[in-house]
CSV table of C-alpha atoms in Angstrom, one decimal:
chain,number,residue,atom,x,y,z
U,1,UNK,CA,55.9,42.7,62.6
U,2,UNK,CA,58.0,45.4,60.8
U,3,UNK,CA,58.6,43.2,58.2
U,4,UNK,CA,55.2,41.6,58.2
U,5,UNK,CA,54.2,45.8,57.6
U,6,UNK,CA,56.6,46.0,54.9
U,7,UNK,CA,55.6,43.2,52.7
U,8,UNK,CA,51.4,44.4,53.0
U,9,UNK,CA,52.0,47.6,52.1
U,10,UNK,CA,55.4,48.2,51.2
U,11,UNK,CA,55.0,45.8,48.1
U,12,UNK,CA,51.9,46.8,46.6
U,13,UNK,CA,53.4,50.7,46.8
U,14,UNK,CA,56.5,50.1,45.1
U,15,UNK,CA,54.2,47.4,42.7
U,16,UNK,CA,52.1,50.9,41.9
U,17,UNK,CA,54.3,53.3,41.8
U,18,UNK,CA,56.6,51.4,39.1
U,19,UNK,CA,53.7,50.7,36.9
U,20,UNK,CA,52.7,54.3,37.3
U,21,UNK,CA,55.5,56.1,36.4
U,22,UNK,CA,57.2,53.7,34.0
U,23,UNK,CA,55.7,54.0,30.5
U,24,UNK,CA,56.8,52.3,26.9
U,25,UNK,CA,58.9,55.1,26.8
U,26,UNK,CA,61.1,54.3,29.6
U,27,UNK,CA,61.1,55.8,33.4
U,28,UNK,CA,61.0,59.4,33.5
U,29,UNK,CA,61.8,59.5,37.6
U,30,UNK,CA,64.5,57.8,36.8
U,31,UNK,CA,66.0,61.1,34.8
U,32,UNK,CA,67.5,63.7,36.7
U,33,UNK,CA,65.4,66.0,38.0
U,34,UNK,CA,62.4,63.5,37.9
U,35,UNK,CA,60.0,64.2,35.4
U,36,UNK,CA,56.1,63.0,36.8
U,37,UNK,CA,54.1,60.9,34.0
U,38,UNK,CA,50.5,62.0,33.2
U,39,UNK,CA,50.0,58.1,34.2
U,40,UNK,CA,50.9,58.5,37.9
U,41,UNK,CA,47.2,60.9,37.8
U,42,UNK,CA,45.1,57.8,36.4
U,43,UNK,CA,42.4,55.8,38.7
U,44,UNK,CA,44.2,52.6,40.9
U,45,UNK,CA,40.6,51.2,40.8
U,46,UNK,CA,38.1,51.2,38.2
U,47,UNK,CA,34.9,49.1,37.7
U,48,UNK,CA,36.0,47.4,34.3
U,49,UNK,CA,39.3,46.5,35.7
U,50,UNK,CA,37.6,44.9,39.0
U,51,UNK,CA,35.4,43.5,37.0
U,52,UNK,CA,38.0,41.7,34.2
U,53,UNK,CA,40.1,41.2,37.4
U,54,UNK,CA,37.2,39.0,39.4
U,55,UNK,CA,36.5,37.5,35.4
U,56,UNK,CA,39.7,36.2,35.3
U,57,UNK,CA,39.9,34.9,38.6
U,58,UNK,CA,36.0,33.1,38.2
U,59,UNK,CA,37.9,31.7,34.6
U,60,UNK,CA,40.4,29.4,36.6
U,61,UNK,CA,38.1,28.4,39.0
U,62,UNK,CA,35.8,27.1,36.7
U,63,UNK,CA,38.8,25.6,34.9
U,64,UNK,CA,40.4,24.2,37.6
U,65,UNK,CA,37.0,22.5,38.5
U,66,UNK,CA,36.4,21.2,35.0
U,67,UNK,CA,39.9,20.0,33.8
U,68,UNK,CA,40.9,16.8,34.7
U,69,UNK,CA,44.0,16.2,36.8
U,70,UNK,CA,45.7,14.2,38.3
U,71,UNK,CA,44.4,14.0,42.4
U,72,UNK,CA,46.7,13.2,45.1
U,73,UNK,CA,46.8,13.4,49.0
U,74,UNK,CA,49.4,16.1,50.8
U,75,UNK,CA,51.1,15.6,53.7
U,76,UNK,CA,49.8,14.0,57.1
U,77,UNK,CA,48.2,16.8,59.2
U,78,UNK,CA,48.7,17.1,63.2
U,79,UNK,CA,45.1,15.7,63.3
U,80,UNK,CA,46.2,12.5,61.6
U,81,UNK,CA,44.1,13.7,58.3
U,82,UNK,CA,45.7,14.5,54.7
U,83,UNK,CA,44.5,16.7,52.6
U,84,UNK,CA,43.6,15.8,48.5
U,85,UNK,CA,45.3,18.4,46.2
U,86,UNK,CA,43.8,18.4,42.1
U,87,UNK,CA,47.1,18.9,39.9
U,88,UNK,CA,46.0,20.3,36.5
U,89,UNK,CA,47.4,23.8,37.0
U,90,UNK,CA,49.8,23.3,33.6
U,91,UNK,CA,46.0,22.3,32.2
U,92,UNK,CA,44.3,25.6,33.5
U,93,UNK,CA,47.0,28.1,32.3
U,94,UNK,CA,47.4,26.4,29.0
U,95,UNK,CA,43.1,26.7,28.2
U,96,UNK,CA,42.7,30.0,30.3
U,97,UNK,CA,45.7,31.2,27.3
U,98,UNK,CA,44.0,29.6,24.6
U,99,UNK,CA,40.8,30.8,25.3
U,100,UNK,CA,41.8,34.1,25.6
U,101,UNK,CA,43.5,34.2,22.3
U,102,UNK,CA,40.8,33.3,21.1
U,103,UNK,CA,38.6,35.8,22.0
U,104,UNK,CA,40.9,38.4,21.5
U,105,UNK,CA,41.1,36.7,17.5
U,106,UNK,CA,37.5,36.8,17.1
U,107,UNK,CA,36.7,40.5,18.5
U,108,UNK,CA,35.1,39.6,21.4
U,109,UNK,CA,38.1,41.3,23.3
U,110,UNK,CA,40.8,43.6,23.1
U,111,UNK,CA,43.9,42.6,24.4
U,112,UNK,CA,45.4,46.1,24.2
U,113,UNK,CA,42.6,47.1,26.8
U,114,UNK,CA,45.0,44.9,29.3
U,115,UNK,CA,48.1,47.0,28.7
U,116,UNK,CA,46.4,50.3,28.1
U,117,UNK,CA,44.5,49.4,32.4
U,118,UNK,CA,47.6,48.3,33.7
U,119,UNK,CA,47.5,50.2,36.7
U,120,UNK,CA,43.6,50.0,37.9
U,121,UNK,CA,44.4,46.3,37.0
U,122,UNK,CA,47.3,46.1,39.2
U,123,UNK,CA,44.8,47.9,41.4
U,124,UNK,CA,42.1,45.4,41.2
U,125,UNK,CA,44.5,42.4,41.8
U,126,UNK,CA,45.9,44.1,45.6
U,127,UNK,CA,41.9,45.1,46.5
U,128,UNK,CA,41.1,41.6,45.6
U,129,UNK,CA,44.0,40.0,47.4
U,130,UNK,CA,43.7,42.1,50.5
U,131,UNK,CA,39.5,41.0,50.7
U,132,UNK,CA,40.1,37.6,50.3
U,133,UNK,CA,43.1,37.6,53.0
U,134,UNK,CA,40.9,39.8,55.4
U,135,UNK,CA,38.5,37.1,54.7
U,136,UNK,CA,40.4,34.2,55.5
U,137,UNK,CA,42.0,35.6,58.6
U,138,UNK,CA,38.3,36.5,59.8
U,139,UNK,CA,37.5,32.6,58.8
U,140,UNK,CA,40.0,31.3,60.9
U,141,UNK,CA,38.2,32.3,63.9
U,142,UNK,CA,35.5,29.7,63.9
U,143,UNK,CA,35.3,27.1,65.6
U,144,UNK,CA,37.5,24.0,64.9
U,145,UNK,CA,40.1,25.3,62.1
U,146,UNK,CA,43.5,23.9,62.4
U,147,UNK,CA,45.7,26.8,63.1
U,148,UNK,CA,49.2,27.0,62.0
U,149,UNK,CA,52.2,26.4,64.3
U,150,UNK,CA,54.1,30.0,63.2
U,151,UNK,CA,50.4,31.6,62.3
U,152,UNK,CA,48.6,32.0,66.2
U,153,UNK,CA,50.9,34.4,67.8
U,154,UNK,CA,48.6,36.9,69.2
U,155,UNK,CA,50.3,39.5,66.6
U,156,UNK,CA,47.7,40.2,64.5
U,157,UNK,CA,49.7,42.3,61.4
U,158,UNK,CA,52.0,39.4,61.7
U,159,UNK,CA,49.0,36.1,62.0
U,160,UNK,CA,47.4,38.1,59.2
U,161,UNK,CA,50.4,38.2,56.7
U,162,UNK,CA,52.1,34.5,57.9
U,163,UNK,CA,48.0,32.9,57.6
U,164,UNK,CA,46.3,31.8,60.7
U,165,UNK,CA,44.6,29.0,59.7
U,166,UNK,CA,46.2,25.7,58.1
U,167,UNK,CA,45.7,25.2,54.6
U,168,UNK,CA,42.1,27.6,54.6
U,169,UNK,CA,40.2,26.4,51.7
């Protein structure tokens, strides 16, 4: 469970606290005395940056839906069932990339926005995580999901961060 702790907040802390106080100009804290950025005062969460965040994510859904791939069935499940997995990830990244360029080429967006909201981005992508985990752990709980082996310990920091239910989708 310490562990589990760790991981759920420990990472996303250190994850913040190294985009906030390390700039294009190097790491000030890292100087002797430490020497706070004007960064480390910005927003974690803004609007735009949830809202580009959730765009994104939405993006290679959609993409993942549309582009063909190649389908093919996982591994035999305790229930005697196997799941069917799509396989067009290298597919997804390669048009989410290419249409991004190319919105960025003709105006549409600004690329330097994405470096310039690093931080309420980094922000958005932990709320988001957390909400959709906090979902799936609360999913679990109906009736007839296939819990993990490791994932139904009666812990409930440690369930949460190992996943309670069996491949959720």
């Amino acid at each position: 469970p310490l562990g589990a702790f760790g991981i759920l907040v420990g990472l996303p802390a250190v994850s913040v606290a190294l985009t906030a106080l390390c700039t294009r100009d190097g790491c000030p804290v890292m100087a002797w005395p430490p020497q706070w950025p004007e960064r480390f005062s910005e927003q974690l969460l803004t609007l735009p940056a949830l809202a580009a965040y959730v765009g994104w994510f939405a993006l290679v859904a959609a993409l993942h839906v549309l582009l063909p791939g190649a389908v093919r069935e996982g591994t035999m499940l305790r229930d005697g069932t196997r799941l069917t997995y799509k396989l067009n990830g290298l597919g997804v990244m390669v048009a989410s990339l290419a249409l991004l360029l190319a919105a960025h080429y003709r105006g549409a967006i600004d690329l330097v926005w994405a470096a310039d909201n690093a931080l309420p981005l980094l922000g958005a992508s932990v709320a988001f995580s957390y909400v959709l985990s906090l979902y799936l752990y609360a999913r679990s709980f109906a009736p007839g999901a296939m819990l993990a082996e490791g994932g139904n310990t009666g812990n409930v920091l440690y369930d949460f961060f190992i996943g309670r239910e069996l491949n959720p989708r």
